[in-house]
Structure formats: structure tokens, C-alpha cells
């Protein structure tokens, strides 16, 4: 019924993968996408996808890991793209929050992985934090390379930014912060994104939704965010979950329909 389009099952905060997988399957989540942050976590995602039928994976270098993004890293990430359960290049993008950071290295890595995704005929999953201007500029300059689609994960920006992303054809993915009591602008965004461009995720083990905020997040909690968004949009949950599943299968076209 539910798809968690962005999680990190390999994270040390989720040590018992069997338990996590069984828990989300029991709660109606039939598919998850494990996001890579470097070559090691991308390989780990592949291994999880080969072990669990419900797990797919993405391969990529997170902006916070660009200091180790050399040709060897790139080649490993590229080699994973042809795996039948690799559904995207991600998580890639820009992050100007965590100090220190190198803007030029991040931009170079981001662009090279956008180009990789096009050559490998895969969508991209984008991380953007405190970098909206540069992120939009890069996406606009490389619009012709977004052939196979893109999603802005864990969106928390403004309505204006969302509209710019939608003009570029991006999907907008909502995570636990949508449900927080202090959520403001993201609620306005969630009301205006076209239904066929909406996705939900957990970003587990991070950003657990209300009322679980502050705890270790799990993929099963995508149901909470999905239900919150369905209520916000005035759509019955089963119908809304079906819409989101179709959206995920359209963007991440390697996903097998459940």
C-alpha cells in the first residue's frame, strides 16, 4: 500500500535490518528505496536490495561526502547504476549547512552525477540545504539532462521555490517535518503541489513524524506522513496511497508494481 521513497537502512541507528523490514511489511509498506551517500553505502544498498525483495536502492555521493568523491568513487557509483534494482542516482545535491564545506566541489560533484544519471537513464534524488539559489541555478542550467526525472527529497522550502521546481518537472517529496506542529511554509507547499508530483518518504532513521518526533525513525512511519498529507488534501487514505505509489513507479520506473 505504501512506498517509502527515501530511507537509509544501512545507518547504524537501524542495526537490526530484519526487524525493521518485517515491521514495515507488517504495517503495509511494501517497497522502500535505500539511498546511497557514498560508494560504500551505495554498495550496502545494493546488498540489501539483493537480500530483501521489498528493497530497492539508489547510488550516489551526498554533498557532505564530496571530499572523498574521486574518480574511483565515481566509477563505483556508475557501475552500480546498471543493477536491476538500482532505481536512481542519489542522494546528490548541495548542502551549505554543515561546516566546513566546499561549494565548488559540491557543485562539480552534483553536475557530474546529473550527467551520469542521464547517461545511465535514471532519475535523480536531490538533497538541498541552505543552497536554494545555487541548486535552482544548476538545475535550470542542466534542464536538458533531467530527461529521466528528478525529485526534491524532504522538501522544506517555500511555495515560490516549489513552483520553480515544478516548472522543471520535478517531483516534491514530503517527510516527517510536514507533520511537525511548527510546520508552516511546507504546509502551504503541500496544498499546492499537483497530485501527480507528490511523493512521501521517511529519510529514516532521521526526522520521525509527529507524534514520534525525536525518536529513531523507521520506514513504517511513512504511513503517518502519507495519512497526514491525505487528510490535508482531503483525499481518502487508500486512494491517496495508490496515487503516490503510481507516482513512485512512474519516476522510479524500475520499481515493480505491487
Short mmCIF file of C-alpha atoms in Angstrom, two decimals:
data_model
loop_
_atom_site.label_atom_id
_atom_site.label_comp_id
_atom_site.label_asym_id
_atom_site.label_seq_id
_atom_site.Cartn_x
_atom_site.Cartn_y
_atom_site.Cartn_z
CA UNK A 1 0.00 0.00 0.00
CA UNK A 2 2.77 2.46 0.94
CA UNK A 3 6.17 3.23 -0.62
CA UNK A 4 8.97 4.86 1.35
CA UNK A 5 10.85 6.61 -1.45
CA UNK A 6 13.84 7.63 0.66
CA UNK A 7 15.42 5.88 3.64
CA UNK A 8 18.82 4.80 4.97
CA UNK A 9 18.50 1.21 6.13
CA UNK A 10 22.29 0.92 6.33
CA UNK A 11 22.52 3.55 9.08
CA UNK A 12 23.89 2.34 12.41
CA UNK A 13 20.78 3.64 14.19
CA UNK A 14 18.88 0.80 12.48
CA UNK A 15 21.10 -2.16 13.42
CA UNK A 16 18.53 -4.97 13.10
CA UNK A 17 17.52 -4.80 9.45
CA UNK A 18 15.43 -7.98 9.61
CA UNK A 19 13.35 -6.45 12.39
CA UNK A 20 12.93 -3.15 10.54
CA UNK A 21 11.92 -4.85 7.29
CA UNK A 22 9.45 -7.19 8.97
CA UNK A 23 7.98 -4.25 10.87
CA UNK A 24 7.32 -2.11 7.80
CA UNK A 25 5.94 -5.03 5.82
CA UNK A 26 3.55 -5.76 8.68
CA UNK A 27 2.41 -2.12 8.65
CA UNK A 28 1.58 -2.04 4.95
CA UNK A 29 4.79 -0.63 3.47
CA UNK A 30 5.57 -2.92 0.55
CA UNK A 31 8.50 -1.07 -1.04
CA UNK A 32 11.40 1.09 0.19
CA UNK A 33 14.24 2.83 -1.63
CA UNK A 34 17.56 2.87 0.21
CA UNK A 35 19.58 5.95 -0.68
CA UNK A 36 23.34 5.91 -1.11
CA UNK A 37 25.54 8.66 0.32
CA UNK A 38 28.90 7.36 -0.97
CA UNK A 39 30.24 4.27 -2.73
CA UNK A 40 30.23 2.21 0.49
CA UNK A 41 26.60 2.96 1.38
CA UNK A 42 25.59 2.51 -2.25
CA UNK A 43 27.18 -0.95 -2.24
CA UNK A 44 25.44 -1.61 1.07
CA UNK A 45 22.15 -0.58 -0.51
CA UNK A 46 22.73 -3.00 -3.36
CA UNK A 47 23.40 -5.81 -0.89
CA UNK A 48 20.18 -5.02 0.98
CA UNK A 49 18.23 -4.95 -2.28
CA UNK A 50 19.59 -8.35 -3.21
CA UNK A 51 18.63 -9.76 0.20
CA UNK A 52 15.13 -8.26 0.59
CA UNK A 53 12.54 -8.32 -2.24
CA UNK A 54 10.92 -5.13 -0.89
CA UNK A 55 14.14 -3.08 -1.01
CA UNK A 56 15.42 -1.10 -4.00
CA UNK A 57 18.36 1.27 -3.93
CA UNK A 58 19.92 4.43 -5.32
CA UNK A 59 23.62 5.08 -5.82
CA UNK A 60 25.34 8.42 -5.37
CA UNK A 61 27.55 10.78 -3.39
CA UNK A 62 25.90 13.07 -0.84
CA UNK A 63 27.20 16.66 -0.85
CA UNK A 64 28.61 16.21 2.65
CA UNK A 65 30.84 13.40 1.31
CA UNK A 66 32.34 15.18 -1.70
CA UNK A 67 35.82 15.36 -0.16
CA UNK A 68 36.14 11.64 -0.93
CA UNK A 69 34.44 11.90 -4.33
CA UNK A 70 37.27 11.00 -6.68
CA UNK A 71 37.38 9.02 -9.92
CA UNK A 72 37.38 5.71 -8.05
CA UNK A 73 34.24 6.70 -6.13
CA UNK A 74 32.59 7.87 -9.33
CA UNK A 75 33.42 4.63 -11.13
CA UNK A 76 31.93 2.51 -8.33
CA UNK A 77 28.76 4.62 -8.25
CA UNK A 78 28.49 4.38 -12.02
CA UNK A 79 28.98 0.60 -12.01
CA UNK A 80 26.02 0.19 -9.66
CA UNK A 81 23.64 2.07 -11.98
CA UNK A 82 23.13 -0.96 -14.23
CA UNK A 83 21.93 -3.16 -11.36
CA UNK A 84 18.30 -4.18 -11.98
CA UNK A 85 17.22 -2.84 -8.59
CA UNK A 86 19.08 0.47 -8.81
CA UNK A 87 16.28 2.97 -9.41
CA UNK A 88 18.04 6.35 -9.17
CA UNK A 89 21.23 8.34 -8.77
CA UNK A 90 21.06 9.75 -5.28
CA UNK A 91 21.27 11.19 -2.82
CA UNK A 92 23.04 14.05 -4.56
CA UNK A 93 22.89 17.82 -4.35
CA UNK A 94 24.16 20.73 -2.26
CA UNK A 95 24.48 21.30 1.49
CA UNK A 96 25.77 24.63 2.80
CA UNK A 97 24.70 23.97 6.38
CA UNK A 98 27.37 21.67 7.80
CA UNK A 99 30.73 23.38 8.24
CA UNK A 100 33.22 23.25 6.66
CA UNK A 101 32.00 22.87 3.09
CA UNK A 102 33.46 23.46 -0.35
CA UNK A 103 30.84 24.97 -2.65
CA UNK A 104 32.80 24.38 -5.83
CA UNK A 105 33.46 20.72 -5.05
CA UNK A 106 29.80 20.20 -4.23
CA UNK A 107 28.66 21.86 -7.44
CA UNK A 108 31.11 19.83 -9.54
CA UNK A 109 30.02 16.55 -7.93
CA UNK A 110 26.35 17.46 -8.30
CA UNK A 111 26.66 18.28 -12.00
CA UNK A 112 28.75 15.21 -12.78
CA UNK A 113 26.13 12.97 -11.17
CA UNK A 114 23.30 14.71 -13.02
CA UNK A 115 25.20 13.89 -16.21
CA UNK A 116 25.72 10.33 -15.00
CA UNK A 117 22.01 9.87 -14.40
CA UNK A 118 21.18 10.96 -17.92
CA UNK A 119 23.77 8.64 -19.44
CA UNK A 120 22.51 5.74 -17.32
CA UNK A 121 18.84 6.62 -17.99
CA UNK A 122 17.97 7.10 -14.33
CA UNK A 123 16.18 9.80 -12.32
CA UNK A 124 17.97 11.75 -9.61
CA UNK A 125 17.14 12.29 -5.93
CA UNK A 126 18.20 15.75 -4.75
CA UNK A 127 19.31 16.95 -1.32
CA UNK A 128 19.35 20.73 -0.82
CA UNK A 129 20.03 22.54 2.42
CA UNK A 130 20.75 26.27 2.69
CA UNK A 131 21.64 26.22 -1.01
CA UNK A 132 18.42 27.08 -2.85
CA UNK A 133 19.89 29.67 -5.20
CA UNK A 134 22.78 27.54 -6.43
CA UNK A 135 20.61 24.43 -6.56
CA UNK A 136 17.99 26.10 -8.76
CA UNK A 137 20.67 27.64 -10.97
CA UNK A 138 22.33 24.26 -11.57
CA UNK A 139 19.02 22.55 -12.29
CA UNK A 140 17.98 25.28 -14.75
CA UNK A 141 21.38 25.19 -16.48
CA UNK A 142 21.14 21.40 -16.75
CA UNK A 143 17.44 21.09 -17.53
CA UNK A 144 18.20 19.15 -20.72
CA UNK A 145 19.92 16.49 -18.60
CA UNK A 146 16.87 15.84 -16.40
CA UNK A 147 15.48 13.55 -19.08
CA UNK A 148 14.60 10.74 -16.71
CA UNK A 149 13.14 12.86 -13.95
CA UNK A 150 14.08 14.17 -10.53
CA UNK A 151 12.70 14.51 -7.03
CA UNK A 152 13.47 17.08 -4.34
CA UNK A 153 13.61 14.95 -1.24
CA UNK A 154 12.32 16.05 2.17
CA UNK A 155 11.11 19.38 0.85
CA UNK A 156 11.01 22.18 3.41
CA UNK A 157 11.29 25.28 1.25
CA UNK A 158 8.90 27.98 0.14
CA UNK A 159 5.95 27.92 -2.23
CA UNK A 160 7.99 30.04 -4.64
CA UNK A 161 10.84 27.52 -4.68
CA UNK A 162 8.40 24.64 -5.12
CA UNK A 163 6.85 26.36 -8.12
CA UNK A 164 10.28 26.76 -9.72
CA UNK A 165 10.99 23.07 -9.20
CA UNK A 166 7.63 22.10 -10.64
CA UNK A 167 8.36 24.17 -13.74
CA UNK A 168 11.43 21.99 -14.21
CA UNK A 169 9.26 18.88 -13.95
CA UNK A 170 10.46 17.76 -10.53
CA UNK A 171 8.52 15.70 -8.03
CA UNK A 172 8.25 17.03 -4.48
CA UNK A 173 8.70 14.56 -1.63
CA UNK A 174 7.39 15.22 1.88
CA UNK A 175 8.81 13.68 5.06
CA UNK A 176 8.21 13.85 8.81
CA UNK A 177 8.70 17.64 9.15
CA UNK A 178 5.41 18.13 7.31
CA UNK A 179 3.66 16.82 10.44
CA UNK A 180 5.55 18.95 12.97
CA UNK A 181 3.49 21.39 15.00
CA UNK A 182 5.75 24.27 13.91
CA UNK A 183 5.45 23.44 10.20
CA UNK A 184 4.34 26.50 8.28
CA UNK A 185 5.53 27.11 4.74
CA UNK A 186 5.79 23.41 3.92
CA UNK A 187 2.08 23.03 4.70
CA UNK A 188 1.32 25.69 2.09
CA UNK A 189 3.52 23.83 -0.39
CA UNK A 190 1.81 20.52 0.36
CA UNK A 191 -1.54 22.06 -0.53
CA UNK A 192 -0.49 23.27 -4.00
CA UNK A 193 1.77 20.56 -5.42
CA UNK A 194 -0.13 18.69 -8.16
CA UNK A 195 -1.16 15.23 -7.00
CA UNK A 196 0.81 13.59 -9.79
CA UNK A 197 4.00 15.24 -8.50
CA UNK A 198 3.68 14.25 -4.81
CA UNK A 199 5.75 11.61 -3.03
CA UNK A 200 6.28 10.72 0.64
CA UNK A 201 9.31 9.36 2.45
CA UNK A 202 10.80 8.91 5.90
CA UNK A 203 14.51 9.75 5.46
CA UNK A 204 14.80 7.20 8.28
CA UNK A 205 16.42 6.92 10.73
CA UNK A 206 16.08 10.72 10.77
CA UNK A 207 13.13 13.11 11.09
CA UNK A 208 10.49 10.91 12.68
CA UNK A 209 7.00 12.38 12.20
CA UNK A 210 4.78 13.72 14.97
CA UNK A 211 3.99 12.23 17.49
CA UNK A 212 7.25 10.26 17.25
CA UNK A 213 9.49 13.29 16.76
CA UNK A 214 12.88 12.80 18.38
CA UNK A 215 12.84 9.01 18.14
CA UNK A 216 14.65 6.76 15.68
CA UNK A 217 12.59 6.86 12.51
CA UNK A 218 11.71 3.73 10.52
CA UNK A 219 10.26 3.18 7.03
CA UNK A 220 6.96 2.01 8.53
CA UNK A 221 6.35 5.62 9.61
CA UNK A 222 5.86 6.73 6.02
CA UNK A 223 2.25 5.74 6.67
CA UNK A 224 1.94 8.55 9.22
CA UNK A 225 3.20 11.24 6.85
CA UNK A 226 1.09 9.86 4.00
CA UNK A 227 -2.04 9.88 6.15
CA UNK A 228 -1.31 13.45 7.26
CA UNK A 229 -0.90 14.61 3.67
CA UNK A 230 -4.01 12.74 2.54
CA UNK A 231 -6.06 14.50 5.22
CA UNK A 232 -4.54 17.85 4.27
CA UNK A 233 -5.53 17.29 0.65
CA UNK A 234 -8.97 15.91 1.55
CA UNK A 235 -8.44 12.52 -0.07
CA UNK A 236 -9.26 9.10 1.37
CA UNK A 237 -6.06 7.39 2.50
CA UNK A 238 -6.26 4.24 0.37
CA UNK A 239 -6.91 6.31 -2.75
CA UNK A 240 -4.10 8.72 -1.91
CA UNK A 241 -1.62 5.92 -1.20
CA UNK A 242 -2.48 4.44 -4.59
CA UNK A 243 -1.78 7.79 -6.28
CA UNK A 244 1.60 8.08 -4.55
CA UNK A 245 2.51 4.51 -5.46
CA UNK A 246 1.77 5.22 -9.12
CA UNK A 247 3.86 8.39 -8.92
CA UNK A 248 6.79 6.46 -7.46
CA UNK A 249 6.51 3.79 -10.12
CA UNK A 250 6.44 6.45 -12.83
CA UNK A 251 9.55 8.27 -11.59
CA UNK A 252 11.47 5.22 -10.39
CA UNK A 253 10.45 3.17 -13.39
CA UNK A 254 12.46 0.10 -12.36
CA UNK A 255 10.16 -0.46 -9.38
CA UNK A 256 7.98 -3.50 -9.85
CA UNK A 257 4.31 -2.80 -9.27
CA UNK A 258 2.93 -4.47 -6.15
#
